[in-house]
C-alpha atoms as a printed R data frame, in Angstrom:
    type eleno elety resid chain resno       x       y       z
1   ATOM     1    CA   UNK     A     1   0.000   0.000   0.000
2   ATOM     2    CA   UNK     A     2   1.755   3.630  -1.162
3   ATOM     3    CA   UNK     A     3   2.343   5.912   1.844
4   ATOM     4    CA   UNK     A     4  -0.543   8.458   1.750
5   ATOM     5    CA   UNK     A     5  -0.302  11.966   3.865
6   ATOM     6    CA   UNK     A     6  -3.174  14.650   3.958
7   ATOM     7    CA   UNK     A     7  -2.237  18.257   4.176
8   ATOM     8    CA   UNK     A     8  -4.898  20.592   5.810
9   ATOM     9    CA   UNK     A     9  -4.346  24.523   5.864
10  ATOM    10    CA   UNK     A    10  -6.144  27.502   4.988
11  ATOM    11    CA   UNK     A    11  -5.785  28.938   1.154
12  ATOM    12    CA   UNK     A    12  -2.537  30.378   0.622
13  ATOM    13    CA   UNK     A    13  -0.330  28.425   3.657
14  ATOM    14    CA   UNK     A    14   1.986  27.082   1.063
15  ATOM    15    CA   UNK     A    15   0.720  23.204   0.605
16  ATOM    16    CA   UNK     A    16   0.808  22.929  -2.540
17  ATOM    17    CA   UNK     A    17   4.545  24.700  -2.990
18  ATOM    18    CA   UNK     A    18   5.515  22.176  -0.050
19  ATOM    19    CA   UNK     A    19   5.332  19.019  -1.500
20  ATOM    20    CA   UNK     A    20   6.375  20.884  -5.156
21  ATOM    21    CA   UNK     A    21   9.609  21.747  -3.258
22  ATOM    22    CA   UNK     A    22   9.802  18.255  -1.956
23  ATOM    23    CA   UNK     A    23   9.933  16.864  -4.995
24  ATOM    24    CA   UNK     A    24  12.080  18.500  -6.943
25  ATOM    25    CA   UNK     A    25  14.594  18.681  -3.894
26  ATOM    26    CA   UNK     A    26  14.839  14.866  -4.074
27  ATOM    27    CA   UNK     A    27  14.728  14.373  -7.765
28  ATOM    28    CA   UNK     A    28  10.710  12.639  -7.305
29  ATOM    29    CA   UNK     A    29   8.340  12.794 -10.203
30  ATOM    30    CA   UNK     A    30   5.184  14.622  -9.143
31  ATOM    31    CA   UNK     A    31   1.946  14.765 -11.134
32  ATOM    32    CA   UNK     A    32  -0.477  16.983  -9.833
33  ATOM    33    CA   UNK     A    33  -4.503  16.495  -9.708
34  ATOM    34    CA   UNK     A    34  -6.726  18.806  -8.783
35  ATOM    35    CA   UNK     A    35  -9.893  17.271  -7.652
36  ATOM    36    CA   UNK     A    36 -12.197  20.070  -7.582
37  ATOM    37    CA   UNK     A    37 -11.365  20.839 -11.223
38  ATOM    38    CA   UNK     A    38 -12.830  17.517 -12.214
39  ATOM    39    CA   UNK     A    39 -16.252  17.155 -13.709
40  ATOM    40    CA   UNK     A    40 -16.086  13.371 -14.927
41  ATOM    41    CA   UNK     A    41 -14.932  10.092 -13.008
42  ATOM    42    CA   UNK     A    42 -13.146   8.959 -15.712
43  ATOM    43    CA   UNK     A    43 -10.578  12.377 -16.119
44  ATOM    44    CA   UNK     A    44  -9.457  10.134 -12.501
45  ATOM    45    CA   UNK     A    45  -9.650   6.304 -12.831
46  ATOM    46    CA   UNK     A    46  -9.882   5.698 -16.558
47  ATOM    47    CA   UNK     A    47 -12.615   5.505 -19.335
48  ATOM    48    CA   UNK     A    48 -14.122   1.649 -19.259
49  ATOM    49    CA   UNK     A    49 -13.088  -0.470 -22.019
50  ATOM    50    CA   UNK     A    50 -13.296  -4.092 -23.308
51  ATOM    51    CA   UNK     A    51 -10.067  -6.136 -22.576
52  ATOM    52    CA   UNK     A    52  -9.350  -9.798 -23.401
53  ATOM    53    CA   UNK     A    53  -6.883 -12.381 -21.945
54  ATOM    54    CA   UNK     A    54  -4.372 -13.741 -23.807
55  ATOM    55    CA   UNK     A    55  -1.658 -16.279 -23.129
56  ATOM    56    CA   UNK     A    56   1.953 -16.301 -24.701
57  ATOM    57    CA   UNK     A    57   2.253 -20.052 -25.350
58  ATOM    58    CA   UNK     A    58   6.143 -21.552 -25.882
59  ATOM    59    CA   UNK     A    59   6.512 -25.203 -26.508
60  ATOM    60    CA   UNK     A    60   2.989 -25.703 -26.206
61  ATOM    61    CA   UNK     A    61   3.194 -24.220 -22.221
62  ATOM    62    CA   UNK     A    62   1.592 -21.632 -21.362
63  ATOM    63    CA   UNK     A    63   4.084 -19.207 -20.173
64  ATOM    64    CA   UNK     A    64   2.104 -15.933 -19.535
65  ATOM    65    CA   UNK     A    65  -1.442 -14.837 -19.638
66  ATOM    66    CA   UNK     A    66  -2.150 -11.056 -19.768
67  ATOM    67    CA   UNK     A    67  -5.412  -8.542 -20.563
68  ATOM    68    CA   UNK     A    68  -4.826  -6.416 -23.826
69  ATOM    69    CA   UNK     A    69  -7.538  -3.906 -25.135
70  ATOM    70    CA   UNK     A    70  -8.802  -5.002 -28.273
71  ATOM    71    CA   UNK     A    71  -6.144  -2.863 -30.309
72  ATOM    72    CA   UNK     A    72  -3.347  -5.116 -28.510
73  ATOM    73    CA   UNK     A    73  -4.951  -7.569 -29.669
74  ATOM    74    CA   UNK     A    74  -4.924  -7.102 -33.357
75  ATOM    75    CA   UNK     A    75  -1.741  -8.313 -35.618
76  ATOM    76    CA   UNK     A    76  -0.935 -10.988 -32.370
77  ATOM    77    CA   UNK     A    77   2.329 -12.680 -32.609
78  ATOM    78    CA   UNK     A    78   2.316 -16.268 -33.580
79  ATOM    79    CA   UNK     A    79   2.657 -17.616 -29.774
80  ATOM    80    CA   UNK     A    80  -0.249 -15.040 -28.374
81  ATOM    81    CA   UNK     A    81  -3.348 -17.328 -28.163
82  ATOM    82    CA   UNK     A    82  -6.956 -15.465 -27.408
83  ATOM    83    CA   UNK     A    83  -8.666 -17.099 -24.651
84  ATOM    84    CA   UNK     A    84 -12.138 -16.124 -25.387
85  ATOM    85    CA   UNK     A    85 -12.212 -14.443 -21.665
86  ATOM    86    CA   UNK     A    86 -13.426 -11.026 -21.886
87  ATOM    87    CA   UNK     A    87 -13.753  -8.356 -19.174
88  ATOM    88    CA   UNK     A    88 -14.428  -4.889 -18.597
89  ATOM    89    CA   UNK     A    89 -11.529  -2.838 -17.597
90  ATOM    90    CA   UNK     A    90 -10.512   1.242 -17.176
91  ATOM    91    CA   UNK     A    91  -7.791   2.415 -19.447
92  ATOM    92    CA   UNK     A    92  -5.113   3.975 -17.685
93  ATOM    93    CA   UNK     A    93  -5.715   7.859 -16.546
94  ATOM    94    CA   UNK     A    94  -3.458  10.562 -18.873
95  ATOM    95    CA   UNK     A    95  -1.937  11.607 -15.321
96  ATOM    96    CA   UNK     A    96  -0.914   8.274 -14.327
97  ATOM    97    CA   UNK     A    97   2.939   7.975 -14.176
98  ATOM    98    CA   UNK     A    98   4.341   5.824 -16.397
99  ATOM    99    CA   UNK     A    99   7.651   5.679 -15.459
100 ATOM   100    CA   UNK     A   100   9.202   4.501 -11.950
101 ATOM   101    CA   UNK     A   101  11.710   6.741 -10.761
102 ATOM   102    CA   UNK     A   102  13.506   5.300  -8.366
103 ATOM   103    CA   UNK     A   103  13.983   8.136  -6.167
104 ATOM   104    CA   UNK     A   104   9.732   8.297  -5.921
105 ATOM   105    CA   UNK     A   105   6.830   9.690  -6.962
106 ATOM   106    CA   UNK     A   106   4.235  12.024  -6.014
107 ATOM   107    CA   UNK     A   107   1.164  12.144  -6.818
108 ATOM   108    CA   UNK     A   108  -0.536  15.274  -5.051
109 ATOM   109    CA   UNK     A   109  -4.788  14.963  -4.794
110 ATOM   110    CA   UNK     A   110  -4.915  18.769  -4.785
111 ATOM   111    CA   UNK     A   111  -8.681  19.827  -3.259
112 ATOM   112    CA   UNK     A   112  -9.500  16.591  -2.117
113 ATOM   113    CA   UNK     A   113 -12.195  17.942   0.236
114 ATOM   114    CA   UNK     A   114 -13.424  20.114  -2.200
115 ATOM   115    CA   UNK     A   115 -13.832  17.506  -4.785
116 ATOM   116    CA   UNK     A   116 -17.337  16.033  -5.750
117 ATOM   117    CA   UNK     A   117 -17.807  12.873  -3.157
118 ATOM   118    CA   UNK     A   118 -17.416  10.301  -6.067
119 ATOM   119    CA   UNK     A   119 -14.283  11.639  -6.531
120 ATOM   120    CA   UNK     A   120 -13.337  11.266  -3.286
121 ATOM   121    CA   UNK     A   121 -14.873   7.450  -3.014
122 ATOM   122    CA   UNK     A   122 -12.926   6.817  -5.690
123 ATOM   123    CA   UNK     A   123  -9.207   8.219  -4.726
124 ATOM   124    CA   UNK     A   124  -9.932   6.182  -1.304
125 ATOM   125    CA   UNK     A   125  -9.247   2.833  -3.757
126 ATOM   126    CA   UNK     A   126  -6.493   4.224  -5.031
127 ATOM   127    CA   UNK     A   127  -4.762   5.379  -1.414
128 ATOM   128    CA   UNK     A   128  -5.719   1.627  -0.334
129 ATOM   129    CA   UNK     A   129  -4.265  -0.439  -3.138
130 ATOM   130    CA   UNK     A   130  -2.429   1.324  -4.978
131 ATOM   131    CA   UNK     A   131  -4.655   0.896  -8.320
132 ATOM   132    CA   UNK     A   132  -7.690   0.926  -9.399
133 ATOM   133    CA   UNK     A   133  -9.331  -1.951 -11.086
134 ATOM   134    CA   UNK     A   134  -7.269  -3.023 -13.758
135 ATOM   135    CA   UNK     A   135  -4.298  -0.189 -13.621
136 ATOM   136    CA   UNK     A   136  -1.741   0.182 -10.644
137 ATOM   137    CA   UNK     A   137   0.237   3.003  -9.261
138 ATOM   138    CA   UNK     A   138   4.240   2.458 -10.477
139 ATOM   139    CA   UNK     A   139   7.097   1.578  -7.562
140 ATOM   140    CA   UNK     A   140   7.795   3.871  -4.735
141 ATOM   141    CA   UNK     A   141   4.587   6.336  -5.232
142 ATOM   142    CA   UNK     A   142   3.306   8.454  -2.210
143 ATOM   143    CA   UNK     A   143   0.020  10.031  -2.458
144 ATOM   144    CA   UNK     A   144  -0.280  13.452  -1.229
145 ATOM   145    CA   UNK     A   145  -4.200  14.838  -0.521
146 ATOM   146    CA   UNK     A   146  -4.303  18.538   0.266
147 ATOM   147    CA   UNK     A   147  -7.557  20.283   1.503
148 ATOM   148    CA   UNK     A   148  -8.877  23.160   3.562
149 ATOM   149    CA   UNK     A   149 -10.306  23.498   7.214
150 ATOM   150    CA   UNK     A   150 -13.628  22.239   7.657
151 ATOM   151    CA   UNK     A   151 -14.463  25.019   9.511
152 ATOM   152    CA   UNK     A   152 -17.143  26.694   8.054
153 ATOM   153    CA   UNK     A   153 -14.812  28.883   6.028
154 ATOM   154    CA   UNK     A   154 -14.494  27.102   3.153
155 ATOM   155    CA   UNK     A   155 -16.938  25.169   0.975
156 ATOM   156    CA   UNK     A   156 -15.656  21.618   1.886
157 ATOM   157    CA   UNK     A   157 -17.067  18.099   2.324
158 ATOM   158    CA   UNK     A   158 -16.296  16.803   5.848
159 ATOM   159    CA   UNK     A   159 -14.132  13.945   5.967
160 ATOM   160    CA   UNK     A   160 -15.625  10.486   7.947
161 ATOM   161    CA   UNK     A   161 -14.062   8.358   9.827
162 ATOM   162    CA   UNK     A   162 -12.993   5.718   7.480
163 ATOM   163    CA   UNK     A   163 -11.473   8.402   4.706
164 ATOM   164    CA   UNK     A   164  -9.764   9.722   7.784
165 ATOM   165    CA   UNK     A   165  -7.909   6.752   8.545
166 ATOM   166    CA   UNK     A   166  -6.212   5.853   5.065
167 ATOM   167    CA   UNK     A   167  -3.826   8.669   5.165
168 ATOM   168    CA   UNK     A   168  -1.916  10.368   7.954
169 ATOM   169    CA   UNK     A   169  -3.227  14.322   8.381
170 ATOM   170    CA   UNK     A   170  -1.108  17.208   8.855
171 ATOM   171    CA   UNK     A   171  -2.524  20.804   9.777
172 ATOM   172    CA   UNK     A   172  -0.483  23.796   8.545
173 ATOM   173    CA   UNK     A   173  -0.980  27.135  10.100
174 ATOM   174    CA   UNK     A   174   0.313  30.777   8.696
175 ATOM   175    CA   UNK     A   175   2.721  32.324  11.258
């Protein structure tokens, strides 16, 4: 499970810059969401699509088996066999990393308590595992959730007790 760490402070505090300057300091990848910018569940876990399994058959073993969208599947070298399995599967976000640095990766859930409360359903899969459905986080990712006081200054969605307790909360005050 990736190491997950919420960041709480009024607007302007310096959150966002934190973990930016983190980052960089430490040679990290970081890819950015902002949550309360998106309108459609699948701009953060993927547009469904069909996939099919196929197995990579060597000496007449079966050596692998893997899911491939139906594009994969067209042209198939001579040892990729179709299996006639078929399941429903979410293409891989544009923001998800596809690299693994090995010195880490961010990602930062910018807004989370401002996001829409599928949104925030939905990122609570991906602090837990990792991945969602059929796509996974790459090697030595750290998820980053910032958000604002809920404390009737700011138009946010109050956290319960079980999104509370997948990531470790920090408050940040102004000085």
């Amino acid at each position: 499970r990736p190491i997950a760490v919420g960041l709480e402070g009024e607007a302007g505090v310096g959150k966002t810059s934190i973990i930016e300057e983190i980052a960089t300091e430490r040679g990290m990848t970081m890819v950015k969401v902002n949550l309360a910018q998106l309108e459609e569940i699948g701009d953060l876990v993927g547009l469904p699509i069909k996939e099919y399994e196929v197995v990579w058959i060597d000496n007449g073993n079966i050596k692998d088996k893997r899911w491939m969208s139906e594009n994969q599947t067209k042209n198939l070298d001579s040892r990729l066999k179709l299996t006639g399995r078929v399941r429903m599967a979410y293409a891989p976000p544009a923001w998800l990393p596809t690299e693994n640095n090995p010195n880490g990766i961010i990602v930062l859930l910018d807004d989370y308590t401002r996001a829409n409360s599928m949104f925030m359903q939905a990122t609570m899969e991906i602090i837990n595992t990792a991945s969602y459905i059929s796509w996974n986080l790459p090697k030595y990712t750290s998820i980053v959730l910032t958000s604002n006081p809920d404390d009737g200054q700011f138009s946010v969605t109050s956290l319960d007790n079980a999104q509370k307790t997948r990531f470790i909360n920090f408050n940040l005050k102004l000085n």
